[in-house]
């Protein structure tokens, strides 16, 4: 009995050693653990690439929309009607579809030479696709005067688009806060068929 009691610690150590050995060399569940560790990083990369690709696409569409609107307005001779400008706004919206129309804002500013100031410029007219300007402050006349020639108007077409990343929507605003990004493009063009362009 005394000898058996002396062997008990050895027997217990052998059992613990055998259990630990089985645990260390057990392959079951390794794939699940690896998946649990890798999945968050893979999901972040996947949604991040989706957002990046869509962001680049929207940025190109906004540039195209501003260019198309400026081209349509400046192809009018001497004057452009408010109804035509509304049609041009709609053409710009078609450039960014299927994105929502409410995310697109267009501000048009037409400058004329200021005869009271040497090489100066002043606003002749402005037109917006919303009730008021939505893409920031009015362009500075000091910035556009260098782009004008004597007696030649200058049109500034400013398009801004509110882009909301898909990953930001997936994660939720509580985690990421305000994830909306505003893309703004300015196109400067002179009237093509006349020196001046009046809005009627």
mmCIF file with all atom_site columns, N, CA and C in Angstrom, residues 127-154:
data_model
loop_
_atom_site.group_PDB
_atom_site.id
_atom_site.type_symbol
_atom_site.label_atom_id
_atom_site.label_alt_id
_atom_site.label_comp_id
_atom_site.label_asym_id
_atom_site.label_entity_id
_atom_site.label_seq_id
_atom_site.pdbx_PDB_ins_code
_atom_site.Cartn_x
_atom_site.Cartn_y
_atom_site.Cartn_z
_atom_site.occupancy
_atom_site.B_iso_or_equiv
_atom_site.pdbx_formal_charge
_atom_site.auth_seq_id
_atom_site.auth_comp_id
_atom_site.auth_asym_id
_atom_site.auth_atom_id
_atom_site.pdbx_PDB_model_num
ATOM 1  N N  . UNK A 1 127 ? -27.246 80.087 -61.657 1.00 0.00 ? 127 UNK A N  1
ATOM 2  C CA . UNK A 1 127 ? -28.394 79.178 -61.722 1.00 0.00 ? 127 UNK A CA 1
ATOM 3  C C  . UNK A 1 127 ? -28.028 77.907 -60.973 1.00 0.00 ? 127 UNK A C  1
ATOM 4  N N  . UNK A 1 128 ? -28.981 77.382 -60.175 1.00 0.00 ? 128 UNK A N  1
ATOM 5  C CA . UNK A 1 128 ? -28.728 76.204 -59.354 1.00 0.00 ? 128 UNK A CA 1
ATOM 6  C C  . UNK A 1 128 ? -29.826 75.166 -59.582 1.00 0.00 ? 128 UNK A C  1
ATOM 7  N N  . UNK A 1 129 ? -29.474 73.886 -59.407 1.00 0.00 ? 129 UNK A N  1
ATOM 8  C CA . UNK A 1 129 ? -30.498 72.851 -59.536 1.00 0.00 ? 129 UNK A CA 1
ATOM 9  C C  . UNK A 1 129 ? -31.272 72.663 -58.238 1.00 0.00 ? 129 UNK A C  1
ATOM 10 N N  . UNK A 1 130 ? -30.894 73.375 -57.196 1.00 0.00 ? 130 UNK A N  1
ATOM 11 C CA . UNK A 1 130 ? -31.633 73.391 -55.931 1.00 0.00 ? 130 UNK A CA 1
ATOM 12 C C  . UNK A 1 130 ? -32.157 74.806 -55.699 1.00 0.00 ? 130 UNK A C  1
ATOM 13 N N  . UNK A 1 131 ? -32.769 75.021 -54.550 1.00 0.00 ? 131 UNK A N  1
ATOM 14 C CA . UNK A 1 131 ? -33.318 76.336 -54.252 1.00 0.00 ? 131 UNK A CA 1
ATOM 15 C C  . UNK A 1 131 ? -32.219 77.386 -54.110 1.00 0.00 ? 131 UNK A C  1
ATOM 16 N N  . UNK A 1 132 ? -31.031 76.944 -53.737 1.00 0.00 ? 132 UNK A N  1
ATOM 17 C CA . UNK A 1 132 ? -29.894 77.855 -53.579 1.00 0.00 ? 132 UNK A CA 1
ATOM 18 C C  . UNK A 1 132 ? -28.617 77.101 -53.889 1.00 0.00 ? 132 UNK A C  1
ATOM 19 N N  . UNK A 1 133 ? -27.507 77.817 -53.861 1.00 0.00 ? 133 UNK A N  1
ATOM 20 C CA . UNK A 1 133 ? -26.207 77.178 -54.106 1.00 0.00 ? 133 UNK A CA 1
ATOM 21 C C  . UNK A 1 133 ? -25.954 76.091 -53.066 1.00 0.00 ? 133 UNK A C  1
ATOM 22 N N  . UNK A 1 134 ? -25.468 74.941 -53.529 1.00 0.00 ? 134 UNK A N  1
ATOM 23 C CA . UNK A 1 134 ? -25.282 73.791 -52.631 1.00 0.00 ? 134 UNK A CA 1
ATOM 24 C C  . UNK A 1 134 ? -23.845 73.305 -52.566 1.00 0.00 ? 134 UNK A C  1
ATOM 25 N N  . UNK A 1 135 ? -22.967 73.871 -53.400 1.00 0.00 ? 135 UNK A N  1
ATOM 26 C CA . UNK A 1 135 ? -21.595 73.367 -53.488 1.00 0.00 ? 135 UNK A CA 1
ATOM 27 C C  . UNK A 1 135 ? -20.563 74.349 -52.951 1.00 0.00 ? 135 UNK A C  1
ATOM 28 N N  . UNK A 1 136 ? -20.960 75.154 -52.009 1.00 0.00 ? 136 UNK A N  1
ATOM 29 C CA . UNK A 1 136 ? -20.000 76.070 -51.421 1.00 0.00 ? 136 UNK A CA 1
ATOM 30 C C  . UNK A 1 136 ? -20.237 77.511 -51.837 1.00 0.00 ? 136 UNK A C  1
ATOM 31 N N  . UNK A 1 137 ? -19.317 78.363 -51.462 1.00 0.00 ? 137 UNK A N  1
ATOM 32 C CA . UNK A 1 137 ? -19.435 79.788 -51.744 1.00 0.00 ? 137 UNK A CA 1
ATOM 33 C C  . UNK A 1 137 ? -19.271 80.081 -53.227 1.00 0.00 ? 137 UNK A C  1
ATOM 34 N N  . UNK A 1 138 ? -19.770 81.235 -53.608 1.00 0.00 ? 138 UNK A N  1
ATOM 35 C CA . UNK A 1 138 ? -19.622 81.699 -54.989 1.00 0.00 ? 138 UNK A CA 1
ATOM 36 C C  . UNK A 1 138 ? -18.144 81.821 -55.354 1.00 0.00 ? 138 UNK A C  1
ATOM 37 N N  . UNK A 1 139 ? -17.767 81.392 -56.553 1.00 0.00 ? 139 UNK A N  1
ATOM 38 C CA . UNK A 1 139 ? -16.357 81.532 -56.959 1.00 0.00 ? 139 UNK A CA 1
ATOM 39 C C  . UNK A 1 139 ? -15.917 82.987 -56.889 1.00 0.00 ? 139 UNK A C  1
ATOM 40 N N  . UNK A 1 140 ? -14.690 83.182 -56.513 1.00 0.00 ? 140 UNK A N  1
ATOM 41 C CA . UNK A 1 140 ? -14.146 84.528 -56.397 1.00 0.00 ? 140 UNK A CA 1
ATOM 42 C C  . UNK A 1 140 ? -13.855 85.113 -57.778 1.00 0.00 ? 140 UNK A C  1
ATOM 43 N N  . UNK A 1 141 ? -14.299 86.355 -57.986 1.00 0.00 ? 141 UNK A N  1
ATOM 44 C CA . UNK A 1 141 ? -14.036 87.013 -59.266 1.00 0.00 ? 141 UNK A CA 1
ATOM 45 C C  . UNK A 1 141 ? -12.543 87.184 -59.499 1.00 0.00 ? 141 UNK A C  1
ATOM 46 N N  . UNK A 1 142 ? -11.805 87.325 -58.401 1.00 0.00 ? 142 UNK A N  1
ATOM 47 C CA . UNK A 1 142 ? -10.357 87.476 -58.528 1.00 0.00 ? 142 UNK A CA 1
ATOM 48 C C  . UNK A 1 142 ? -9.708  86.216 -59.094 1.00 0.00 ? 142 UNK A C  1
ATOM 49 N N  . UNK A 1 143 ? -10.330 85.060 -58.855 1.00 0.00 ? 143 UNK A N  1
ATOM 50 C CA . UNK A 1 143 ? -9.762  83.806 -59.345 1.00 0.00 ? 143 UNK A CA 1
ATOM 51 C C  . UNK A 1 143 ? -10.101 83.535 -60.801 1.00 0.00 ? 143 UNK A C  1
ATOM 52 N N  . UNK A 1 144 ? -11.211 84.101 -61.287 1.00 0.00 ? 144 UNK A N  1
ATOM 53 C CA . UNK A 1 144 ? -11.634 83.801 -62.656 1.00 0.00 ? 144 UNK A CA 1
ATOM 54 C C  . UNK A 1 144 ? -11.176 84.862 -63.658 1.00 0.00 ? 144 UNK A C  1
ATOM 55 N N  . UNK A 1 145 ? -10.776 86.038 -63.188 1.00 0.00 ? 145 UNK A N  1
ATOM 56 C CA . UNK A 1 145 ? -10.440 87.116 -64.122 1.00 0.00 ? 145 UNK A CA 1
ATOM 57 C C  . UNK A 1 145 ? -9.257  86.761 -65.014 1.00 0.00 ? 145 UNK A C  1
ATOM 58 N N  . UNK A 1 146 ? -8.328  85.952 -64.492 1.00 0.00 ? 146 UNK A N  1
ATOM 59 C CA . UNK A 1 146 ? -7.158  85.584 -65.285 1.00 0.00 ? 146 UNK A CA 1
ATOM 60 C C  . UNK A 1 146 ? -7.506  84.587 -66.389 1.00 0.00 ? 146 UNK A C  1
ATOM 61 N N  . UNK A 1 147 ? -8.688  83.982 -66.313 1.00 0.00 ? 147 UNK A N  1
ATOM 62 C CA . UNK A 1 147 ? -9.113  83.021 -67.330 1.00 0.00 ? 147 UNK A CA 1
ATOM 63 C C  . UNK A 1 147 ? -9.949  83.673 -68.423 1.00 0.00 ? 147 UNK A C  1
ATOM 64 N N  . UNK A 1 148 ? -10.253 84.945 -68.253 1.00 0.00 ? 148 UNK A N  1
ATOM 65 C CA . UNK A 1 148 ? -11.111 85.645 -69.202 1.00 0.00 ? 148 UNK A CA 1
ATOM 66 C C  . UNK A 1 148 ? -10.274 86.445 -70.188 1.00 0.00 ? 148 UNK A C  1
ATOM 67 N N  . UNK A 1 149 ? -10.848 86.631 -71.375 1.00 0.00 ? 149 UNK A N  1
ATOM 68 C CA . UNK A 1 149 ? -10.259 87.552 -72.344 1.00 0.00 ? 149 UNK A CA 1
ATOM 69 C C  . UNK A 1 149 ? -11.162 88.771 -72.449 1.00 0.00 ? 149 UNK A C  1
ATOM 70 N N  . UNK A 1 150 ? -10.704 89.791 -73.112 1.00 0.00 ? 150 UNK A N  1
ATOM 71 C CA . UNK A 1 150 ? -11.452 91.040 -73.195 1.00 0.00 ? 150 UNK A CA 1
ATOM 72 C C  . UNK A 1 150 ? -12.822 90.830 -73.836 1.00 0.00 ? 150 UNK A C  1
ATOM 73 N N  . UNK A 1 151 ? -13.878 91.176 -73.106 1.00 0.00 ? 151 UNK A N  1
ATOM 74 C CA . UNK A 1 151 ? -15.236 91.067 -73.627 1.00 0.00 ? 151 UNK A CA 1
ATOM 75 C C  . UNK A 1 151 ? -15.781 89.661 -73.694 1.00 0.00 ? 151 UNK A C  1
ATOM 76 N N  . UNK A 1 152 ? -15.091 88.695 -73.116 1.00 0.00 ? 152 UNK A N  1
ATOM 77 C CA . UNK A 1 152 ? -15.505 87.295 -73.213 1.00 0.00 ? 152 UNK A CA 1
ATOM 78 C C  . UNK A 1 152 ? -15.975 86.806 -71.854 1.00 0.00 ? 152 UNK A C  1
ATOM 79 N N  . UNK A 1 153 ? -17.211 86.277 -71.814 1.00 0.00 ? 153 UNK A N  1
ATOM 80 C CA . UNK A 1 153 ? -17.742 85.720 -70.561 1.00 0.00 ? 153 UNK A CA 1
ATOM 81 C C  . UNK A 1 153 ? -17.022 84.428 -70.201 1.00 0.00 ? 153 UNK A C  1
ATOM 82 N N  . UNK A 1 154 ? -17.200 84.019 -68.945 1.00 0.00 ? 154 UNK A N  1
ATOM 83 C CA . UNK A 1 154 ? -16.631 82.753 -68.460 1.00 0.00 ? 154 UNK A CA 1
ATOM 84 C C  . UNK A 1 154 ? -17.669 82.039 -67.614 1.00 0.00 ? 154 UNK A C  1
#
